[in-house]
XYZ file of C-alpha atoms in Angstrom:
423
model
C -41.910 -63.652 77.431
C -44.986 -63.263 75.603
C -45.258 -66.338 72.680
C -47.867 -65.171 70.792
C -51.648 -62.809 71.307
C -54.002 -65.992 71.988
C -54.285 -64.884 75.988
C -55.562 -61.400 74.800
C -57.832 -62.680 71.787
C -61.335 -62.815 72.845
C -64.548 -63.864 70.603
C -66.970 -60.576 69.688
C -70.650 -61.134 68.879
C -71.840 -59.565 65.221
C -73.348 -56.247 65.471
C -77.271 -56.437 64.504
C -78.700 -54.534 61.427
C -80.790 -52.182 62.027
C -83.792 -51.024 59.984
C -82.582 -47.935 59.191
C -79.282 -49.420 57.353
C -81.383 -52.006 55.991
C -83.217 -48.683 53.845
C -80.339 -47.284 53.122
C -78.889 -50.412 51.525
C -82.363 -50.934 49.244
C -82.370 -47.080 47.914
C -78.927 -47.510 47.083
C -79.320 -50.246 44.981
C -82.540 -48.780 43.207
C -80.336 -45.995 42.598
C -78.128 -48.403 40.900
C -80.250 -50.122 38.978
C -82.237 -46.742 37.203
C -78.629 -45.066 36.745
C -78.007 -48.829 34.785
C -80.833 -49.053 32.829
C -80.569 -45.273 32.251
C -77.264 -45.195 30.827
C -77.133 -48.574 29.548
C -78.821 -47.347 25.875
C -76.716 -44.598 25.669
C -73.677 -46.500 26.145
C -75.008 -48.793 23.777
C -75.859 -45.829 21.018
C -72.145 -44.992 22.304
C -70.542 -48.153 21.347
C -72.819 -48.876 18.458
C -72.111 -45.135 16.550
C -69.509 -44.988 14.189
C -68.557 -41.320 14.674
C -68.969 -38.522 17.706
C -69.247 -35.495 16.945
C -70.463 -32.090 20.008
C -74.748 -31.715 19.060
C -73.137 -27.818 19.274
C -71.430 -28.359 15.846
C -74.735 -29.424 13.774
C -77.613 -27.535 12.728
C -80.995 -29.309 12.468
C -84.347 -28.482 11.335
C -87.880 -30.410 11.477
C -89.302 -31.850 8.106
C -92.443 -30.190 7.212
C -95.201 -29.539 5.138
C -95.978 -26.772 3.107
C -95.878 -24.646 0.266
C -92.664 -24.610 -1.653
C -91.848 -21.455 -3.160
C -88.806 -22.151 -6.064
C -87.014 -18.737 -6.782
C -83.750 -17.521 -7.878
C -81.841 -14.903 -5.942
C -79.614 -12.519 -8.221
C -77.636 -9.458 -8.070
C -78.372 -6.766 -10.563
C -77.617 -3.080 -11.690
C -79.461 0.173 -12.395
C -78.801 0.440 -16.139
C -80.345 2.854 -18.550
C -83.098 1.550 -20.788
C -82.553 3.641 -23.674
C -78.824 4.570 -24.412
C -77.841 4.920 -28.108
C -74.801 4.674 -29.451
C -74.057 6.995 -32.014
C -72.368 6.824 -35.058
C -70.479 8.462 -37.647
C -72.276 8.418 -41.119
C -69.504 9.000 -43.157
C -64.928 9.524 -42.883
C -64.054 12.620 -41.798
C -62.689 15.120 -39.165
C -65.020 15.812 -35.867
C -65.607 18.099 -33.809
C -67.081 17.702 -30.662
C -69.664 20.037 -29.336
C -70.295 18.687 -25.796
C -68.366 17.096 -22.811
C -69.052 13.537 -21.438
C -71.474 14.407 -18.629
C -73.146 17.335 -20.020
C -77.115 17.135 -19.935
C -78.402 17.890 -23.500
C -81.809 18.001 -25.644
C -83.656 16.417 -27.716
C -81.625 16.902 -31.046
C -78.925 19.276 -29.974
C -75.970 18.805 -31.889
C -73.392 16.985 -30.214
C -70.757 16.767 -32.767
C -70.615 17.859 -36.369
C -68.586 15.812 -39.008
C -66.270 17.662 -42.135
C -66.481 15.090 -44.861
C -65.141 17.285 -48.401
C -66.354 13.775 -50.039
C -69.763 13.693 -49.613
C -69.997 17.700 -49.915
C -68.925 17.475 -53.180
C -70.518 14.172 -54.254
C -74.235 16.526 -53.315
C -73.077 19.669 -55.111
C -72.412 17.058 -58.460
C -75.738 14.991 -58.045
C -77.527 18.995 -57.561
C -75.624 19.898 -60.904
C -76.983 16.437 -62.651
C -80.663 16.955 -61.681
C -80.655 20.550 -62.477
C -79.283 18.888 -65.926
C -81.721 16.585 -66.310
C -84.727 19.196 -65.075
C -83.590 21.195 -68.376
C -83.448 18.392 -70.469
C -86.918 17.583 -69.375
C -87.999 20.921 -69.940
C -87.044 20.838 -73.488
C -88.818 17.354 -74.147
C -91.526 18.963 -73.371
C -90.971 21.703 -75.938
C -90.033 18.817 -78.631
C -92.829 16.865 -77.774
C -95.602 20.196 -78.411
C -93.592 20.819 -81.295
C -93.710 17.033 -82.933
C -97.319 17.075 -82.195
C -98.144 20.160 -83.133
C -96.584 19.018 -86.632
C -98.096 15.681 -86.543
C -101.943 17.446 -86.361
C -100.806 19.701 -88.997
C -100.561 16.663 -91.202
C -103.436 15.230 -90.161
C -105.515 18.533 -90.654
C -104.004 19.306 -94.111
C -105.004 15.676 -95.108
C -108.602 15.939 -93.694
C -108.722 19.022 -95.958
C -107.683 17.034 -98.963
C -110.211 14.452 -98.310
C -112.757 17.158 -98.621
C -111.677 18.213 -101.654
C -111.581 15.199 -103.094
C -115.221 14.016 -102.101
C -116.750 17.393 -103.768
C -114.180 16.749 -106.909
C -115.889 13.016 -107.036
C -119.482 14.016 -106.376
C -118.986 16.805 -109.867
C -117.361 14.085 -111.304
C -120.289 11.887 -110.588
C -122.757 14.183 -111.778
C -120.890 15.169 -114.870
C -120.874 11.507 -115.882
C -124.484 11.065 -115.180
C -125.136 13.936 -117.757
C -122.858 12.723 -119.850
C -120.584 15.771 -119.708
C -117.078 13.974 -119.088
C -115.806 10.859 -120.103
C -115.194 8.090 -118.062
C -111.875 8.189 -117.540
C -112.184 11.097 -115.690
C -114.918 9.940 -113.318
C -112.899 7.055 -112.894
C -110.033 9.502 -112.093
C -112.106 11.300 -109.761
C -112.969 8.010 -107.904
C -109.115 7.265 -107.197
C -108.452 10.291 -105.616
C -110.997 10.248 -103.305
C -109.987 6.691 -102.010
C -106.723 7.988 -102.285
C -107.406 11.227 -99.826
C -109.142 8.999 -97.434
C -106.784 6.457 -96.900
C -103.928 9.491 -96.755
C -106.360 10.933 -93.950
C -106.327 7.591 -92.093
C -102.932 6.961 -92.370
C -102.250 10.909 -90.922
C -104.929 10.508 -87.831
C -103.199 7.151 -86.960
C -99.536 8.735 -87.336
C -100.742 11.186 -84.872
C -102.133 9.227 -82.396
C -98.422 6.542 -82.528
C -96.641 9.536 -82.440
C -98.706 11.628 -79.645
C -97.975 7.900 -77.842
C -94.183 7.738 -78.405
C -93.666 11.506 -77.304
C -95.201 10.922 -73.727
C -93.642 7.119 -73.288
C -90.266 9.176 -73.881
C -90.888 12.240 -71.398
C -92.440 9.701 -69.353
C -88.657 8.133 -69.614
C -87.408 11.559 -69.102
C -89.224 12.222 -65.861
C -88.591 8.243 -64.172
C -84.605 9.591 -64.719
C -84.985 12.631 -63.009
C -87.161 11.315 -59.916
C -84.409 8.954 -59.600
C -81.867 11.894 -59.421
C -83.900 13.816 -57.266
C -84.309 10.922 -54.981
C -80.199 10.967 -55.069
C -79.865 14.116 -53.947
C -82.588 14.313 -50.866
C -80.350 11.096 -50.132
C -77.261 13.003 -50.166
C -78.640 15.884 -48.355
C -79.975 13.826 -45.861
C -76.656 12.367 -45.294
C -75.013 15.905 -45.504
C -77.268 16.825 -43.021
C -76.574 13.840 -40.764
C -73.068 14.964 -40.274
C -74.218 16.997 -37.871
C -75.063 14.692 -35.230
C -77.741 15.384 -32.456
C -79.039 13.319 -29.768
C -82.192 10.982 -30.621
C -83.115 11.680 -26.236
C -82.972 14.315 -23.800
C -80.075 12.980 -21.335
C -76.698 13.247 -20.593
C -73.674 12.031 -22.783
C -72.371 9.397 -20.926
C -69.239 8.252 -22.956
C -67.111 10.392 -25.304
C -65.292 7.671 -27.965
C -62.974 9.889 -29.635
C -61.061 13.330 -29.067
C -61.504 16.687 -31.063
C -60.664 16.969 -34.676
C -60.128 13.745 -34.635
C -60.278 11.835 -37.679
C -63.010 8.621 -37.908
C -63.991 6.444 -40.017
C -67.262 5.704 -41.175
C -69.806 3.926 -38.970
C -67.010 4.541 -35.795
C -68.805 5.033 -32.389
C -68.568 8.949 -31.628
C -70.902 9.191 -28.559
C -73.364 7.415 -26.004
C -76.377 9.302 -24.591
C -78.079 7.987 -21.448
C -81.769 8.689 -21.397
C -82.443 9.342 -17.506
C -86.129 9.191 -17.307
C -86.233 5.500 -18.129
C -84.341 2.533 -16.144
C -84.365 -0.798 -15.766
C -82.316 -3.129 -13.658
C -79.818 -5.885 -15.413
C -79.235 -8.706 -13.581
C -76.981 -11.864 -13.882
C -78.821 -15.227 -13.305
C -76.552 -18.446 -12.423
C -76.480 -20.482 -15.416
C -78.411 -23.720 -13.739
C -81.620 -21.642 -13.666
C -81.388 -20.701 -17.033
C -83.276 -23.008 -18.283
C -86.294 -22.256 -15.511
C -86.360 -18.491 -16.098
C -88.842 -17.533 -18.640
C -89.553 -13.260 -20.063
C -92.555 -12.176 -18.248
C -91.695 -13.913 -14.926
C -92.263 -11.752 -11.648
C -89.469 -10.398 -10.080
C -88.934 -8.312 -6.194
C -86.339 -5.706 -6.568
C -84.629 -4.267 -3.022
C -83.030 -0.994 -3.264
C -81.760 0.307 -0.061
C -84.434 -0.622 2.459
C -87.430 -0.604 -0.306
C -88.905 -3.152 -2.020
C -90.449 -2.978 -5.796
C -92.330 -5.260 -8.200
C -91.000 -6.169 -11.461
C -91.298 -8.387 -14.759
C -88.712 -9.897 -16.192
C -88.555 -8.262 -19.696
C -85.444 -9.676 -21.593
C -83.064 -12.621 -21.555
C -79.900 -12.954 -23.196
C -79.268 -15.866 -25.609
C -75.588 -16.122 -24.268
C -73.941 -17.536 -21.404
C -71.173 -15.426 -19.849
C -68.580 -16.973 -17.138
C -71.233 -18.741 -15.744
C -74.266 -16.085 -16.158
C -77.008 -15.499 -17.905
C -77.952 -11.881 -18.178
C -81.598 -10.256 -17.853
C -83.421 -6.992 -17.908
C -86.356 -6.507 -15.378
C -88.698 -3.381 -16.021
C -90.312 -1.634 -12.820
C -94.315 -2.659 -12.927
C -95.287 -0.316 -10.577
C -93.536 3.048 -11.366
C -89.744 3.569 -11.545
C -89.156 4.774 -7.710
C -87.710 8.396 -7.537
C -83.498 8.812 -6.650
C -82.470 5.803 -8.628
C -78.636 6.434 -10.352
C -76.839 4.637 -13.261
C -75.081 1.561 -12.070
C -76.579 1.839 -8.526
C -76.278 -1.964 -6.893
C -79.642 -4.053 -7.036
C -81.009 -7.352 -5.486
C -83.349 -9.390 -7.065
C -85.448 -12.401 -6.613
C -87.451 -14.196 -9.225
C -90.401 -16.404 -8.666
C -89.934 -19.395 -10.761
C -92.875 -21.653 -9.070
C -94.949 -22.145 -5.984
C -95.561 -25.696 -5.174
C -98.236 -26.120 -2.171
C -98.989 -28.621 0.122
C -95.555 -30.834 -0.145
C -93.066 -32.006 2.057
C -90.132 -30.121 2.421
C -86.815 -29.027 4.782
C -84.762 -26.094 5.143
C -82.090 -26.232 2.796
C -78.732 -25.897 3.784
C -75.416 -27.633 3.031
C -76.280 -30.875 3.622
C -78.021 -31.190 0.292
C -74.748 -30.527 -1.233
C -72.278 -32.826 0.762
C -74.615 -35.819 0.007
C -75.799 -34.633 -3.368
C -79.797 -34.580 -2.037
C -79.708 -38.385 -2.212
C -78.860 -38.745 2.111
C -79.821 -37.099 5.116
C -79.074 -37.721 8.323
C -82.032 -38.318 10.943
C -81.729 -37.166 14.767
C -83.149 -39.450 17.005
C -82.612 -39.204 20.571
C -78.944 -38.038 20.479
C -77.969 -39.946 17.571
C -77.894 -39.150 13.878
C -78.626 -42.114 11.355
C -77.471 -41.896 7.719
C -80.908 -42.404 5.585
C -81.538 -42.521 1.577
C -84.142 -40.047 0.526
C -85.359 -38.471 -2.967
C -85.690 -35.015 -3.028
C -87.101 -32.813 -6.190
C -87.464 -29.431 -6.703
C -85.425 -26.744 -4.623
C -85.478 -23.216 -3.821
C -83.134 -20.689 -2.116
C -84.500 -21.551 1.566
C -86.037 -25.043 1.405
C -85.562 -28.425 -0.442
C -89.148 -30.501 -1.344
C -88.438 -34.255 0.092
C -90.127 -36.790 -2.337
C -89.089 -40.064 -0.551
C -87.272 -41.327 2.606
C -88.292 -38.309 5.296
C -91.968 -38.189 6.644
C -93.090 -35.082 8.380
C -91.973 -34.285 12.078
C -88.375 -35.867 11.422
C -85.703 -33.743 12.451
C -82.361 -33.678 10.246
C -78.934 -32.520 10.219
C -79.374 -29.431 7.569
C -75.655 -28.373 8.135
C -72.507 -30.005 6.546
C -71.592 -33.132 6.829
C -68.625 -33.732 5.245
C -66.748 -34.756 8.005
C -69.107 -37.126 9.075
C -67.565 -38.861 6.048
C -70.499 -41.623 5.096
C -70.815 -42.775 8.312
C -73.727 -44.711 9.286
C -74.455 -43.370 12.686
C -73.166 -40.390 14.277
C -73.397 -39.914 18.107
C -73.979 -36.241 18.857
C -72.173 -35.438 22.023
């Protein structure tokens, strides 16, 4: 019976370290210690970040410096630059002459308007002047005849003055000789000043009268210019019924149907003048106020690219837009078509030598007042001021210096953290 293992214990000696082990031991702890003090600050930056988010989700881009180029990107038309409307100059029945889409001259007659109104209002206002044109006509006649008797008068009393001078110089002599009495020289002298101031009197009727005729067929002739004037009006307007085309083009719209019946001043037709276009383009309303007529513009259409100037703004602001013409500066290109899609870019200001980042949609998930900076794996929410902006880059006034690297993507779902650990 065996009581316990004591007779087959026996006491063993420690086996002795070699070298080689004692190596092995060291490097292993060396190992250790770098893969500690290695990991150690990214544990920390672990521990310490608020949020985690995989470095494959962001977007980042270095903080520079350069020149800052502010412009406004916009999406435009090919528009005609000349297209008139036109109207009918007076109510009546029309009938067309042309098709929408035909190509027609300089004044061809697109339509011609039947208006019995104004037909009959010329052949009344023709029937006046031709009235008045006799009337005239017989002034005239009056007016030779009333002077005519006026210098008959004035003759007849020159004669009588003559008369009465040779009567007064007989009578002058005869009382000198003592061959008549007084009273007769006397006599004599009466009816000379008599004759002369009858003579006076009949040259001065003459010349009043001579005055009055013409101020009245001066009267006569002011009414009938006026009536003539009405009736090149009327003609003119007669003549206007037919309407023609102010361009060479093609009718583009077609506002009412055949013998229809229109009022005056309604829209009948639109003629598009192809030899001249210019694009229209609708600018977002915040750079309204930072567009300006006369501002340089690039125009791509299709794979080519064309200079412009910004020639017209509107005054209104339309669901958000503000519309503009641009005019081609260096020659309207060749091919282009009515309504044809356009983009456009507009050069609002070149700022050189500041610092600035590519813009992205960071600058609108913290409002431009917050970026976050990467450094070494970690993103740290930082207060900047930023200033102006343009379509690819942002200009960074305060908070950034150059060399940085930011988050330019969104970061709305890093939801104000403070630091962001990027995975």
């Amino acid at each position: 019976m065996i009581r316990d293992t004591s007779a087959t214990d026996r006491v063993m000696a420690a086996p002795a370290v070699t070298r080689q082990r004692k190596f092995k031991i060291a490097a292993l702890a060396v190992a250790a210690l770098l893969l500690a003090g290695f990991t150690l600050p990214k544990l920390t930056r672990v521990l310490g970040a608020n949020r985690s988010v995989a470095a494959s989700q962001v977007r980042t881009a270095p903080v520079t410096r350069g020149t800052l180029v502010r412009d406004v990107s916009a999406q435009g038309r090919v528009v005609a630059a000349v297209s008139p409307t036109l109207y009918a100059p007076a109510a009546g029945t029309v009938t067309l002459r042309v098709q929408a889409g035909d190509t027609v001259a300089k004044d061809q007659v697109l339509a011609e308007l039947a208006s019995p109104e104004l037909t009959n209002e010329l052949e009344r206002e023709r029937a006046g002047l031709q009235s008045l044109d006799v009337d005239v006509q017989r002034a005239r006649i009056q007016n030779r005849q009333a002077q005519l008797v006026a210098r008959r008068t004035a003759d007849q009393a020159g004669i009588d003055l003559a008369a009465a001078k040779r009567e007064w110089e007989r009578a002058e002599l005869g009382w000198k000789k003592g061959a008549i009495a007084q009273v007769d020289h006397l006599k004599a002298g009466d009816e000379l000043r008599k004759a002369e101031l009858t003579s006076t009197h009949a040259l001065e009727d003459a010349r009043l009268q001579t005055e009055s005729l013409a101020f009245e067929l001066r009267t006569r002739d002011l009414a009938l210019d006026r009536q003539r004037l009405l009736v090149a009006e009327l003609e003119r307007k007669v003549d206007a019924l037919a309407i023609r085309s102010p361009v060479a083009g093609q009718v583009g719209t077609l506002a009412v149907a055949d013998r229809a019946n229109v009022a005056e001043n309604a829209p009948i037709a639109i003629v598009v003048d192809l030899s001249r276009f210019e694009i229209e383009i609708e600018i977002p309303e915040v750079y309204a106020d930072d567009v300006g007529i006369g501002m340089a513009a690039e125009l791509r259409i299709g794979s080519e690219q064309h200079a412009g100037t910004l020639a017209s703004i509107s005054p209104e602001i339309v669901e958000g837009q503000v519309r503009g013409r641009v005019r081609f500066s260096d020659g309207q290109p060749a091919g282009l078509r009515q309504s044809q899609r356009v983009s456009a870019r507009l050069v609002i200001e070149e700022k050189p030598g500041v610092l600035m980042v590519q813009r992205g949609p960071f600058f609108d998930a913290e409002a431009g007042r917050f970026a976050y900076v990467v450094d070494d794996g970690t993103a740290v929410r930082r207060p900047i001021r930023t200033g102006a902006t343009s379509m690819t880059a942002v200009e960074v006034l305060d908070g950034l210096a150059a060399g940085e690297t930011i988050i330019v993507s969104d970061t709305t779902d890093f939801r104000g953290a403070q630091r962001v650990n990027l995975n």
